[in-house]
Amino acid sequence: MERLRRLLQRLDGRGYGAYKDLRGETFRFPAFTLHMDHIQGDPFAAPSRFRIRIPWEHTGLPSWSRTPNVREVALRDWVLRRLHGTARRFALHEGSGKSGWLGVDPPGQEILERSGCVLDGDVLEIRFFVGLPARGRRILGRVAETLLIQHLPRWVEEAVMFRPSLSSDLRTHVEVYEDHRFLQSLLLDRGWIAFVADGSILPRRSGVEDVPLPSPPAVPWTSPPELTVTVTLPNAGEVRGTAFPRGVILIVGGGFHGKSTLLRALERGVYAHIPGDGRERVATDPTAVKIRAEDGRRVAGVALSPFIADLPGGISTRNFSTQNASGSTSQAANILEALEAGARVLLLDEDTSATNFMIRDRRMQALIARDREPITPFVDRVRELYETFGVSTVLVMGGSGDYLDVADRVVAMDAYHPRDVTRVAREVVARFPTGRLREVPAPMKEIRERIPLPGSLDFRKGRREVYLKARGVHTLQLGTQVVDLRAVEQIVEDGQVRAIADALLWLSRNRMREGVTLRELLRTVEALLDREGLDALAPRAADRVRFRGVDLAAALNRLRTLRVRFKDDHAG
Ligand code: ADP
Ligand code: MG
């Protein structure tokens, strides 16, 4: 620490480039060691990246927060949140650009595995960002000294070093996470696709704020008796709630009664949520994928024929590629790709679906002959998806009763209260036959697996061999190519986009070769991450967040340069 102090004093007043002397250096502080992995080039550039390593026993953190094993993810998430929540108090505001800034990658409402805090045997490692201070390009050595020698240890002391007053906060965080993981395993055992506990708060404060709407006005979830179950969680004990069974589940109800809000909660239920979020005990099958229309997207070699027969002009859909899909073809591709990637549950909302993909009613069947309509609507395939492939669907549909014929369960949202109206729906089906004909050209065969061709990913940009950049949660830049992820709604943090970028690079360098299917690629990455954590893809990175295999597939599938061939098709 004294050596660092002297170094910083010596750097005072020199040009910014002199900070580079610190790169790769390690300094011993009383409570930890400080490692300087990346030094920024100027005060406006991306900040410098440092690590702090603290022996576990010095943190005072209780051993129950890391055993059993699943708890570790929540503990790491908690430490990072503490650092984030206190950083501002220890930052300095002197100098140009990001001078004096201290921080970690900001976490959202989900408890996720984060590379910003890792447990390395008996060492807790924290990775964070620092804006090395300067005025213009002249180093402010004294400010750097205050920041690193005085403030940094106090920040760590305040955020990380454990004291009894933090115990209940940490305990709830860890227990909520453990219960959620338990719920997700319970779903698989019991044949459910989702669970929503009574009292959950599903609505958010606004479309751009992921925090709960206060209650009141928020109406807490209450289970309809027909779907009510009681589960016993490791920490919360007995919890009552709604079990959504496998099959085809229809969510109906008038506009503004909370249908889409429920579906969005189910989308997010693939992840655990922080205490106070309102969705702590909303759990969804971890492979569930939100499916929506996404016109304009790239599609690479998908066998669309189950949903779209050959297009006007004789364009085959057996092996369909486009740089500009329509609403219905994009939605069909999204479904088929999700199945290929291993989704067991599809989540659809009429608000974000293509009408002609969802329904084709009796009158339209009479007016436009079957052979003039390439689309097999989803209503004619949704049962087959379940019966043949075991893939369940939750569908929000207030606008068409044609789906009543194919639903196993019908849940009506009524002023934010769910009701099971399955029995009434059956009566309606009997009283008002639609007369529509099921129109399927042929049964769906197996999902055709694709092999991404090596060399279809190009990471180069200008003179750089690898250029990868996440711009928010919606955009990934890979080489010169901009990948639009807006429709991949279950990617919830920038750090997931960054980690997906790492995974694409890793796959293209290590695993993408002739004969390896997309499904195998996903499995390899997930096994690697389970075994070695995010560092396996980006060692020492501070801002990576664990993503799902299905979302990695979604990013890969949207690459404009992706080329594929079918596994069972050697013609290419
Ligand atoms: P629908 O899809 O049925 O038209 P939404 O789910 O979009 O309805 O909800 C309409 C509005 O009601 C939204 O502003 C939403 O935040 C709010 N809302 C949804 N669920 C609840 C609830 N449980 N309590 C209070 N407000 C809610
Ligand atoms: Mg809606």
PDB file of C-alpha atoms in Angstrom, residues 440-560:
ATOM      1  CA  VAL A 440     -52.681 -29.307 -41.231  1.00  0.00           C
ATOM      2  CA  PRO A 441     -50.940 -30.476 -44.376  1.00  0.00           C
ATOM      3  CA  ALA A 442     -49.040 -33.201 -42.478  1.00  0.00           C
ATOM      4  CA  PRO A 443     -48.167 -34.076 -38.900  1.00  0.00           C
ATOM      5  CA  MET A 444     -45.102 -32.359 -37.501  1.00  0.00           C
ATOM      6  CA  LYS A 445     -42.104 -34.622 -37.598  1.00  0.00           C
ATOM      7  CA  GLU A 446     -39.072 -34.283 -35.343  1.00  0.00           C
ATOM      8  CA  ILE A 447     -37.484 -30.890 -34.974  1.00  0.00           C
ATOM      9  CA  ARG A 448     -34.726 -30.709 -37.534  1.00  0.00           C
ATOM     10  CA  GLU A 449     -31.413 -29.986 -35.914  1.00  0.00           C
ATOM     11  CA  ARG A 450     -29.050 -27.584 -37.625  1.00  0.00           C
ATOM     12  CA  ILE A 451     -25.279 -27.389 -37.789  1.00  0.00           C
ATOM     13  CA  PRO A 452     -23.892 -23.841 -37.784  1.00  0.00           C
ATOM     14  CA  LEU A 453     -21.135 -23.724 -40.385  1.00  0.00           C
ATOM     15  CA  PRO A 454     -17.687 -22.814 -39.136  1.00  0.00           C
ATOM     16  CA  GLY A 455     -16.576 -19.456 -40.435  1.00  0.00           C
ATOM     17  CA  SER A 456     -20.054 -17.958 -40.460  1.00  0.00           C
ATOM     18  CA  LEU A 457     -19.115 -15.755 -37.507  1.00  0.00           C
ATOM     19  CA  ASP A 458     -16.791 -12.902 -38.317  1.00  0.00           C
ATOM     20  CA  PHE A 459     -15.512 -10.907 -35.362  1.00  0.00           C
ATOM     21  CA  ARG A 460     -13.179  -8.613 -37.283  1.00  0.00           C
ATOM     22  CA  LYS A 461     -13.643  -4.904 -37.497  1.00  0.00           C
ATOM     23  CA  GLY A 462     -11.085  -2.638 -39.125  1.00  0.00           C
ATOM     24  CA  ARG A 463      -7.698  -3.630 -37.783  1.00  0.00           C
ATOM     25  CA  ARG A 464      -9.116  -5.485 -34.784  1.00  0.00           C
ATOM     26  CA  GLU A 465      -9.236  -9.256 -34.847  1.00  0.00           C
ATOM     27  CA  VAL A 466     -12.086  -9.325 -32.360  1.00  0.00           C
ATOM     28  CA  TYR A 467     -14.610  -6.582 -31.821  1.00  0.00           C
ATOM     29  CA  LEU A 468     -17.485  -7.431 -29.468  1.00  0.00           C
ATOM     30  CA  LYS A 469     -19.639  -4.886 -27.739  1.00  0.00           C
ATOM     31  CA  ALA A 470     -22.952  -4.985 -25.898  1.00  0.00           C
ATOM     32  CA  ARG A 471     -25.048  -1.875 -26.245  1.00  0.00           C
ATOM     33  CA  GLY A 472     -27.587  -2.217 -23.496  1.00  0.00           C
ATOM     34  CA  VAL A 473     -29.698  -5.355 -23.399  1.00  0.00           C
ATOM     35  CA  HIS A 474     -30.977  -4.871 -26.910  1.00  0.00           C
ATOM     36  CA  THR A 475     -27.952  -4.807 -29.146  1.00  0.00           C
ATOM     37  CA  LEU A 476     -24.839  -6.855 -29.638  1.00  0.00           C
ATOM     38  CA  GLN A 477     -22.173  -5.708 -32.009  1.00  0.00           C
ATOM     39  CA  LEU A 478     -20.062  -8.527 -33.359  1.00  0.00           C
ATOM     40  CA  GLY A 479     -17.396  -7.373 -35.792  1.00  0.00           C
ATOM     41  CA  THR A 480     -19.111  -4.979 -38.160  1.00  0.00           C
ATOM     42  CA  GLN A 481     -22.463  -6.649 -37.610  1.00  0.00           C
ATOM     43  CA  VAL A 482     -25.173  -5.280 -35.330  1.00  0.00           C
ATOM     44  CA  VAL A 483     -27.409  -7.989 -33.857  1.00  0.00           C
ATOM     45  CA  ASP A 484     -30.838  -6.830 -32.762  1.00  0.00           C
ATOM     46  CA  LEU A 485     -31.930  -8.568 -29.537  1.00  0.00           C
ATOM     47  CA  ARG A 486     -34.982  -6.450 -28.757  1.00  0.00           C
ATOM     48  CA  ALA A 487     -37.313  -9.371 -29.325  1.00  0.00           C
ATOM     49  CA  VAL A 488     -35.314 -11.669 -27.033  1.00  0.00           C
ATOM     50  CA  GLU A 489     -37.192 -10.429 -24.024  1.00  0.00           C
ATOM     51  CA  GLN A 490     -35.767 -12.778 -21.437  1.00  0.00           C
ATOM     52  CA  ILE A 491     -32.302 -11.304 -21.741  1.00  0.00           C
ATOM     53  CA  VAL A 492     -32.602  -8.918 -18.822  1.00  0.00           C
ATOM     54  CA  GLU A 493     -29.148  -7.439 -18.275  1.00  0.00           C
ATOM     55  CA  ASP A 494     -26.327  -5.969 -20.352  1.00  0.00           C
ATOM     56  CA  GLY A 495     -23.970  -8.404 -18.652  1.00  0.00           C
ATOM     57  CA  GLN A 496     -25.861 -11.314 -20.206  1.00  0.00           C
ATOM     58  CA  VAL A 497     -25.338  -9.823 -23.647  1.00  0.00           C
ATOM     59  CA  ARG A 498     -21.631  -9.479 -22.910  1.00  0.00           C
ATOM     60  CA  ALA A 499     -21.433 -13.077 -21.713  1.00  0.00           C
ATOM     61  CA  ILE A 500     -23.354 -14.268 -24.779  1.00  0.00           C
ATOM     62  CA  ALA A 501     -20.803 -12.431 -26.913  1.00  0.00           C
ATOM     63  CA  ASP A 502     -18.017 -14.247 -25.056  1.00  0.00           C
ATOM     64  CA  ALA A 503     -19.794 -17.543 -25.661  1.00  0.00           C
ATOM     65  CA  LEU A 504     -20.117 -16.904 -29.391  1.00  0.00           C
ATOM     66  CA  LEU A 505     -16.403 -16.156 -29.624  1.00  0.00           C
ATOM     67  CA  TRP A 506     -15.525 -19.171 -27.517  1.00  0.00           C
ATOM     68  CA  LEU A 507     -17.731 -21.454 -29.592  1.00  0.00           C
ATOM     69  CA  SER A 508     -16.423 -20.205 -32.878  1.00  0.00           C
ATOM     70  CA  ARG A 509     -12.818 -20.706 -31.716  1.00  0.00           C
ATOM     71  CA  ASN A 510     -13.219 -23.990 -29.894  1.00  0.00           C
ATOM     72  CA  ARG A 511     -16.287 -25.905 -30.890  1.00  0.00           C
ATOM     73  CA  MET A 512     -17.917 -24.801 -34.129  1.00  0.00           C
ATOM     74  CA  ARG A 513     -16.776 -27.314 -36.622  1.00  0.00           C
ATOM     75  CA  GLU A 514     -18.228 -29.550 -39.234  1.00  0.00           C
ATOM     76  CA  GLY A 515     -20.818 -31.898 -37.808  1.00  0.00           C
ATOM     77  CA  VAL A 516     -21.488 -30.185 -34.459  1.00  0.00           C
ATOM     78  CA  THR A 517     -25.141 -29.238 -34.052  1.00  0.00           C
ATOM     79  CA  LEU A 518     -26.436 -26.057 -32.484  1.00  0.00           C
ATOM     80  CA  ARG A 519     -27.961 -28.120 -29.713  1.00  0.00           C
ATOM     81  CA  GLU A 520     -24.591 -29.698 -28.935  1.00  0.00           C
ATOM     82  CA  LEU A 521     -22.966 -26.260 -28.890  1.00  0.00           C
ATOM     83  CA  LEU A 522     -25.483 -25.038 -26.332  1.00  0.00           C
ATOM     84  CA  ARG A 523     -25.013 -28.092 -24.185  1.00  0.00           C
ATOM     85  CA  THR A 524     -21.233 -27.663 -24.226  1.00  0.00           C
ATOM     86  CA  VAL A 525     -21.437 -24.026 -23.144  1.00  0.00           C
ATOM     87  CA  GLU A 526     -23.931 -24.722 -20.366  1.00  0.00           C
ATOM     88  CA  ALA A 527     -21.861 -27.608 -19.029  1.00  0.00           C
ATOM     89  CA  LEU A 528     -18.734 -25.461 -19.129  1.00  0.00           C
ATOM     90  CA  LEU A 529     -20.447 -22.620 -17.253  1.00  0.00           C
ATOM     91  CA  ASP A 530     -21.909 -24.999 -14.680  1.00  0.00           C
ATOM     92  CA  ARG A 531     -18.504 -26.494 -14.084  1.00  0.00           C
ATOM     93  CA  GLU A 532     -16.193 -23.489 -14.226  1.00  0.00           C
ATOM     94  CA  GLY A 533     -18.384 -20.408 -14.065  1.00  0.00           C
ATOM     95  CA  LEU A 534     -18.310 -17.326 -16.272  1.00  0.00           C
ATOM     96  CA  ASP A 535     -14.512 -17.077 -16.028  1.00  0.00           C
ATOM     97  CA  ALA A 536     -14.288 -20.008 -18.405  1.00  0.00           C
ATOM     98  CA  LEU A 537     -15.446 -17.674 -21.175  1.00  0.00           C
ATOM     99  CA  ALA A 538     -13.887 -14.389 -20.030  1.00  0.00           C
ATOM    100  CA  PRO A 539     -11.260 -14.775 -17.296  1.00  0.00           C
ATOM    101  CA  ARG A 540     -11.272 -11.984 -14.704  1.00  0.00           C
ATOM    102  CA  ALA A 541     -14.060 -10.037 -16.385  1.00  0.00           C
ATOM    103  CA  ALA A 542     -16.028  -7.824 -14.017  1.00  0.00           C
ATOM    104  CA  ASP A 543     -19.306  -7.431 -15.826  1.00  0.00           C
ATOM    105  CA  ARG A 544     -20.535 -10.760 -17.122  1.00  0.00           C
ATOM    106  CA  VAL A 545     -23.851 -12.275 -16.058  1.00  0.00           C
ATOM    107  CA  ARG A 546     -25.063 -15.849 -16.553  1.00  0.00           C
ATOM    108  CA  PHE A 547     -27.452 -16.319 -19.459  1.00  0.00           C
ATOM    109  CA  ARG A 548     -29.650 -19.212 -20.565  1.00  0.00           C
ATOM    110  CA  GLY A 549     -28.780 -21.578 -23.385  1.00  0.00           C
ATOM    111  CA  VAL A 550     -32.030 -20.728 -25.173  1.00  0.00           C
ATOM    112  CA  ASP A 551     -31.059 -17.056 -25.184  1.00  0.00           C
ATOM    113  CA  LEU A 552     -27.590 -17.816 -26.529  1.00  0.00           C
ATOM    114  CA  ALA A 553     -29.331 -19.718 -29.324  1.00  0.00           C
ATOM    115  CA  ALA A 554     -31.581 -16.719 -29.940  1.00  0.00           C
ATOM    116  CA  ALA A 555     -28.554 -14.449 -30.399  1.00  0.00           C
ATOM    117  CA  LEU A 556     -26.811 -16.917 -32.688  1.00  0.00           C
ATOM    118  CA  ASN A 557     -29.961 -17.331 -34.768  1.00  0.00           C
ATOM    119  CA  ARG A 558     -30.188 -13.586 -35.329  1.00  0.00           C
ATOM    120  CA  LEU A 559     -26.707 -13.213 -36.783  1.00  0.00           C
ATOM    121  CA  ARG A 560     -26.974 -11.922 -40.312  1.00  0.00           C
TER     122      ARG A 560
END
